[in-house]
C-alpha cells in the first residue's frame, strides 16, 4: 500500500514541479515567480520524500540494473551531467 502512495505522490509532485518550473521560466514577472515559489518549494520537498520511499522499495532492482555495463555507463554520464 505504501508503495502505491509513493508512486502516486512521485507522479503528482513531478507534474507540479515541472509545470510550476516551466511557468516561472516562461513568465518572467517577479511577482509571478514569488507567487509560484512556495508551490514549487512544497512539491520539491514532497518529491524528495517520495524519491527516498521509491528508492527504499526498489533498491535491489536498481542495484541489479547497475550490474550491466551499459546501464552503469549511462548512470555515470548522468552524474557527470549533473555535476556540470
Short mmCIF file of C-alpha atoms in Angstrom, two decimals:
data_model
loop_
_atom_site.label_atom_id
_atom_site.label_comp_id
_atom_site.label_asym_id
_atom_site.label_seq_id
_atom_site.Cartn_x
_atom_site.Cartn_y
_atom_site.Cartn_z
CA UNK A 1 0.00 0.00 0.00
CA UNK A 2 2.81 2.43 0.85
CA UNK A 3 4.48 1.66 -2.46
CA UNK A 4 1.37 2.93 -4.29
CA UNK A 5 1.34 6.13 -2.23
CA UNK A 6 4.99 6.79 -3.02
CA UNK A 7 4.39 6.17 -6.73
CA UNK A 8 1.36 8.48 -6.90
CA UNK A 9 2.99 11.24 -4.84
CA UNK A 10 6.10 10.99 -7.02
CA UNK A 11 3.99 11.37 -10.17
CA UNK A 12 1.95 14.30 -8.81
CA UNK A 13 5.00 16.11 -7.45
CA UNK A 14 6.80 15.65 -10.78
CA UNK A 15 3.88 17.18 -12.66
CA UNK A 16 3.60 20.05 -10.16
CA UNK A 17 7.34 20.78 -10.21
CA UNK A 18 7.67 20.60 -13.96
CA UNK A 19 4.66 22.82 -14.65
CA UNK A 20 5.49 25.40 -11.98
CA UNK A 21 9.13 25.46 -13.08
CA UNK A 22 8.20 25.93 -16.74
CA UNK A 23 5.69 28.62 -15.84
CA UNK A 24 8.31 30.51 -13.81
CA UNK A 25 10.73 30.10 -16.73
CA UNK A 26 8.27 31.39 -19.35
CA UNK A 27 6.52 34.09 -17.30
CA UNK A 28 9.43 36.17 -16.07
CA UNK A 29 7.46 38.59 -13.90
CA UNK A 30 8.98 38.78 -10.41
CA UNK A 31 5.51 38.91 -8.82
CA UNK A 32 4.51 35.66 -10.53
CA UNK A 33 7.79 33.96 -9.57
CA UNK A 34 7.31 34.99 -5.93
CA UNK A 35 3.74 33.70 -6.06
CA UNK A 36 4.75 30.30 -7.51
CA UNK A 37 7.85 29.81 -5.35
CA UNK A 38 6.01 28.31 -2.30
CA UNK A 39 4.20 25.79 -4.53
CA UNK A 40 7.45 24.83 -6.24
CA UNK A 41 9.25 24.51 -2.90
CA UNK A 42 6.50 22.43 -1.25
CA UNK A 43 6.26 19.94 -4.10
CA UNK A 44 10.06 19.78 -4.21
CA UNK A 45 10.04 18.54 -0.61
CA UNK A 46 7.24 16.09 -1.37
CA UNK A 47 9.23 14.80 -4.33
CA UNK A 48 12.36 14.29 -2.20
CA UNK A 49 10.38 12.25 0.33
CA UNK A 50 8.72 10.27 -2.46
CA UNK A 51 12.05 9.53 -4.14
CA UNK A 52 13.50 8.27 -0.86
CA UNK A 53 10.48 5.98 -0.41
CA UNK A 54 10.67 4.84 -4.03
CA UNK A 55 14.37 4.04 -3.68
CA UNK A 56 13.82 2.11 -0.46
CA UNK A 57 11.20 -0.10 -2.12
CA UNK A 58 13.15 -0.59 -5.36
CA UNK A 59 16.73 -0.70 -4.08
CA UNK A 60 17.51 -4.28 -5.13
CA UNK A 61 16.09 -3.77 -8.62
CA UNK A 62 18.14 -0.60 -9.12
CA UNK A 63 21.30 -2.37 -7.99
CA UNK A 64 20.58 -5.17 -10.48
CA UNK A 65 20.22 -2.57 -13.24
CA UNK A 66 23.65 -1.18 -12.41
CA UNK A 67 25.30 -4.59 -12.86
CA UNK A 68 25.14 -4.25 -16.66
CA UNK A 69 27.92 -2.15 -18.15
CA UNK A 70 25.74 -0.06 -20.46
CA UNK A 71 23.38 0.95 -17.66
CA UNK A 72 26.25 1.75 -15.30
CA UNK A 73 27.93 3.85 -18.02
CA UNK A 74 24.68 5.72 -18.62
CA UNK A 75 24.42 6.38 -14.87
CA UNK A 76 27.94 7.75 -14.80
CA UNK A 77 27.19 10.05 -17.74
CA UNK A 78 24.09 11.32 -15.96
CA UNK A 79 26.08 12.01 -12.77
CA UNK A 80 28.69 13.85 -14.84
CA UNK A 81 25.98 15.99 -16.48
CA UNK A 82 24.52 16.72 -13.06
CA UNK A 83 27.88 17.96 -11.82
CA UNK A 84 28.27 20.29 -14.81
#
